[in-house]
Coordinates of C-alpha atoms in Angstrom, one line a residue:
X5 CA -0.1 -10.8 -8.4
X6 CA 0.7 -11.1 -12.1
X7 CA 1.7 -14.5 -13.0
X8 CA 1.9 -15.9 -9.4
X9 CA -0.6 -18.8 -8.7
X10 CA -4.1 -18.3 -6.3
X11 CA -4.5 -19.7 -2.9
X12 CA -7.3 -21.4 -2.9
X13 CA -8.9 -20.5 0.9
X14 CA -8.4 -17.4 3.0
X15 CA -5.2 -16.1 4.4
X16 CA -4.1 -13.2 6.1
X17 CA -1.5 -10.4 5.3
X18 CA 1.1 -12.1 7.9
X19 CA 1.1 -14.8 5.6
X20 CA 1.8 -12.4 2.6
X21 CA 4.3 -10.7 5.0
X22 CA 5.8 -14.8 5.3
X23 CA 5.5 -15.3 1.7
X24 CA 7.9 -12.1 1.8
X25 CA 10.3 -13.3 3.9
X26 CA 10.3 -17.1 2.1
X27 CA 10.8 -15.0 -0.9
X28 CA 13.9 -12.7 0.6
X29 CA 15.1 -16.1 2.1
X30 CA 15.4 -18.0 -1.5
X31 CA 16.9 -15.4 -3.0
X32 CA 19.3 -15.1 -0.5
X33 CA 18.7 -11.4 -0.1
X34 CA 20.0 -9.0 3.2
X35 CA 18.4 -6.9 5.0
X36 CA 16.4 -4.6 3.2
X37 CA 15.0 -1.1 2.7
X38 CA 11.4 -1.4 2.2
X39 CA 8.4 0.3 0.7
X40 CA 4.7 -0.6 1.2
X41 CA 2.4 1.1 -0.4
X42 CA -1.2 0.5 0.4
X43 CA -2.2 -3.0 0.7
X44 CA 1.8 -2.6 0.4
X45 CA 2.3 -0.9 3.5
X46 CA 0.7 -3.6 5.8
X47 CA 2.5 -6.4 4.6
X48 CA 5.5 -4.3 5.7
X49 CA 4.4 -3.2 9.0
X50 CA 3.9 -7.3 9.7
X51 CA 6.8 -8.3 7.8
X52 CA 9.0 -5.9 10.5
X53 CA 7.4 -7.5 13.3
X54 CA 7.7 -11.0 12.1
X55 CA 11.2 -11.0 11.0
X56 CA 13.3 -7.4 12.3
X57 CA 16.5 -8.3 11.0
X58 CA 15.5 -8.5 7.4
X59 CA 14.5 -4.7 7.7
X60 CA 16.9 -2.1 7.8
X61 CA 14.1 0.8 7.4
X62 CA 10.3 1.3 6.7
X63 CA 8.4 3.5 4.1
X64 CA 4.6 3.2 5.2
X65 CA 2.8 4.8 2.4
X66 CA -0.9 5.4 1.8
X67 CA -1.6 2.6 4.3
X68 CA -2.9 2.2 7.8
X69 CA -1.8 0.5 10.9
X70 CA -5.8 -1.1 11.7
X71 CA -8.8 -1.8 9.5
X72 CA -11.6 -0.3 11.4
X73 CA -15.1 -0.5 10.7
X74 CA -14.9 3.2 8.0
X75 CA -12.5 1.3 6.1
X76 CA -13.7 -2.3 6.1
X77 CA -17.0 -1.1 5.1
X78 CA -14.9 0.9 1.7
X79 CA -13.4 -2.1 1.1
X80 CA -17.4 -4.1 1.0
X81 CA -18.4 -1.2 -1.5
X82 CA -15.1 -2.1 -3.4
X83 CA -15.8 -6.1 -3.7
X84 CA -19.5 -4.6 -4.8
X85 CA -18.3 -2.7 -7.8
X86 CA -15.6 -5.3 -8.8
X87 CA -18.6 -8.8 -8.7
X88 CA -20.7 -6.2 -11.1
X89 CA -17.7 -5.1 -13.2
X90 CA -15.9 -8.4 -14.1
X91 CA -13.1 -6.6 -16.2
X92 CA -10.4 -5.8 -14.0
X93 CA -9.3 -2.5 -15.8
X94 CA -13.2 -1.4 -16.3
X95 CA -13.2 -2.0 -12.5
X96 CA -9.9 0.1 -11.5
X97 CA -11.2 3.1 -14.0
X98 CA -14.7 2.8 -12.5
X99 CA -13.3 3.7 -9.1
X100 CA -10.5 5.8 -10.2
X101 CA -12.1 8.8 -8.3
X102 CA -11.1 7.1 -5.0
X103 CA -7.2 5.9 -6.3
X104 CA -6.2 9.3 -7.3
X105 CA -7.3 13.0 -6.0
X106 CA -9.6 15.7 -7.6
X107 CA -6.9 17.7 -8.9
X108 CA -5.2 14.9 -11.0
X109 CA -8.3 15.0 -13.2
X110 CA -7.8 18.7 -13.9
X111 CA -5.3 17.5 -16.8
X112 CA -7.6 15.2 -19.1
X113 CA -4.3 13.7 -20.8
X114 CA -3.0 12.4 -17.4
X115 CA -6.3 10.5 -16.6
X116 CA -6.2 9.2 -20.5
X117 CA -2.8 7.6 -20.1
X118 CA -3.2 6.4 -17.0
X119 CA -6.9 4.7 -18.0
X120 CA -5.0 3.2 -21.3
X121 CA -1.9 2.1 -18.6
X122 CA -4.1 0.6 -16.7
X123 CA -5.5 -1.3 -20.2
X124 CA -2.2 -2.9 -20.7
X125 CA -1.9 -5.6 -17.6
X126 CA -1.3 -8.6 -19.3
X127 CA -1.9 -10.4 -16.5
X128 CA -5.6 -9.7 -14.9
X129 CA -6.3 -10.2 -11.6
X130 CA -8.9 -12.3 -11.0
X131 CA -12.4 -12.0 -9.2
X132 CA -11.3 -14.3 -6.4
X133 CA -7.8 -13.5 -6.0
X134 CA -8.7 -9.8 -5.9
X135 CA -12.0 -10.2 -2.8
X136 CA -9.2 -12.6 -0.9
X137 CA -6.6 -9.8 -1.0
X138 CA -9.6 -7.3 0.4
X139 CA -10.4 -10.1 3.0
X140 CA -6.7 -10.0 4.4
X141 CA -6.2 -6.4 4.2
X142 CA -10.0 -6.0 6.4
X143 CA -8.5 -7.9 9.2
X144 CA -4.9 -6.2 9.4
X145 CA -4.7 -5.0 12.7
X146 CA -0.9 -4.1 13.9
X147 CA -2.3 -1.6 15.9
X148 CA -1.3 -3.0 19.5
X149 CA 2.2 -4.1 17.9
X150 CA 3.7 -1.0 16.3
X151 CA 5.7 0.0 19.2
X152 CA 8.2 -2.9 19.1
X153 CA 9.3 -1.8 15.5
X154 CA 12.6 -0.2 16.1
X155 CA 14.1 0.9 12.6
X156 CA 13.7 4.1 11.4
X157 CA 10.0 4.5 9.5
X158 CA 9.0 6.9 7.3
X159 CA 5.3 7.2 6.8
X160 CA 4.1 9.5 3.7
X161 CA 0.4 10.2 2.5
X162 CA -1.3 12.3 0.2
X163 CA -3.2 15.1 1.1
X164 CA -6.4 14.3 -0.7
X165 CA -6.1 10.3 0.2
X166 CA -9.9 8.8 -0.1
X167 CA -9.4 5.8 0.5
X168 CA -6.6 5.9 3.7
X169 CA -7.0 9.8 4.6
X170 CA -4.1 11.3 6.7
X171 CA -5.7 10.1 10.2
X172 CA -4.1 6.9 9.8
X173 CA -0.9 7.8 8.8
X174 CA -1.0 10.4 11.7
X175 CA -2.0 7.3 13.5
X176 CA 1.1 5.1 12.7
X177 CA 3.4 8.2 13.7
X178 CA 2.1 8.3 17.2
X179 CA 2.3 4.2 17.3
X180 CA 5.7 4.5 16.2
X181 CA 8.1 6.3 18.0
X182 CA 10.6 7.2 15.5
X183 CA 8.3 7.7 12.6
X184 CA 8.4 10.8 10.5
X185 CA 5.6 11.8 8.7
X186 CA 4.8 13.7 5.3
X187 CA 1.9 14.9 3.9
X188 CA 2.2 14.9 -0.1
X189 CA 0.7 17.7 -1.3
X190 CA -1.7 17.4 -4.5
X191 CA -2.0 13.7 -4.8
X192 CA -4.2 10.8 -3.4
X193 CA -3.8 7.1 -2.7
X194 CA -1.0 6.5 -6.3
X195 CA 1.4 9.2 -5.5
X196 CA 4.2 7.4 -6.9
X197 CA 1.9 7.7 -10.4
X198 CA 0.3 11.0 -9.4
X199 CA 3.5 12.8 -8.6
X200 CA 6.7 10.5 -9.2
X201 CA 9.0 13.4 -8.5
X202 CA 7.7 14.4 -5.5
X203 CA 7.3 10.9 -3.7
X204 CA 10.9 9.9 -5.2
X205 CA 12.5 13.0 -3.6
X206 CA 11.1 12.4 -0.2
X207 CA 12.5 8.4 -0.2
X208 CA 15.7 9.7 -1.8
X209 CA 15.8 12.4 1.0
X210 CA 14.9 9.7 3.8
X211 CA 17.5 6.9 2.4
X212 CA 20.3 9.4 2.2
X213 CA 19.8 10.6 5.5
X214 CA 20.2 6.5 6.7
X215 CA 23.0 6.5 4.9
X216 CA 25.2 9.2 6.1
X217 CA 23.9 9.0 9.3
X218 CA 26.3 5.8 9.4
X219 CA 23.7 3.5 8.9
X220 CA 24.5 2.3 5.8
X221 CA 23.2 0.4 2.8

């Protein structure tokens, strides 16, 4: 998002997952460790599939491996609230219940910074750029695919997820046969906001591991 340019017809996330690759390609990047988170985690599930060698491992986070109907029809109530709240950081702290869980809002001062953070995006996303990313992410389906991914995966979600709850995580474990799984404990679909430490520790944990297991960086 931020300052990149809007597509002007629909697309679908293996052609974020390509823009990924084109991206890794120009830059002349190797093979990388990479992190999806969300909307995130799809484009890296397809970008694995589309192009192995460029990934050495997979973090899946707060993401699913198939829109099915439950979610698709969250995502319609989403595009609902954002056509009636044209302000992009009105809309995100209208439906801040869903991003983070119940107990974040215990401490008042958290959900004030991260309300004012949220304030500061210099760069808007727009109405349409924002209901074609919900488009693409309602027709993700790897489901059928996950098996051929061969890296190591890691696949982490918060406990008290709303808006991809632990069944899909525990669903990409049993598509993937060398996923691990962790269940973040206290935090909801922005655990790297909710609870930096604890989310940083578990990738640390899972890199390291890849590392002196002789796989290397």
């Amino acid at each position: 998002m931020g300052q990149s340019s809007y597509a002007a017809e629909s697309y679908a996330v293996l052609d974020m997952a390509g823009d990924v690759r084109e991206w890794m390609d120009r830059l002349d990047l190797p093979a990388a460790h990479v992190v999806g988170l969300s909307m995130g985690g799809a484009i890296a599930q397809e970008l694995a599939l589309l192009d192995p060698r460029r990934v050495r491992s997979l973090v899946l986070a707060a993401t699913l491996a198939r829109s099915d109907e439950w979610f698709r029809d969250q995502l319609r109530a989403f595009a609902l609230i954002r056509r009636q709240v044209p302000d992009t950081s009105a809309f995100f702290d209208a439906i801040l219940p869903w991003w983070v869980s119940h107990r974040f809002f215990d401490e008042s001062e958290r959900v004030s910074w991260l309300r004012a953070f949220l304030r500061q995006n210099p760069y808007p996303q727009h109405l349409d750029g924002f209901l074609r990313q919900l488009d693409a992410l309602s027709r993700h389906d790897a489901d059928d695919r996950l098996r051929e991914i061969a890296c190591p995966v890691l696949v982490m979600v918060g406990e008290d997820d709303c808006v991809a709850p632990i069944r899909y995580s525990q669903q990409l474990q049993d598509r993937i046969s060398q996923a691990q799984l962790i269940v973040l404990r206290g935090v909801g679909h922005a655990p790297a906001i909710e609870d930096a430490g604890q989310f940083n520790s578990h990738l640390r944990t899972f890199l390291t591991a890849l590392k002196t297991g002789g796989q290397g960086f």
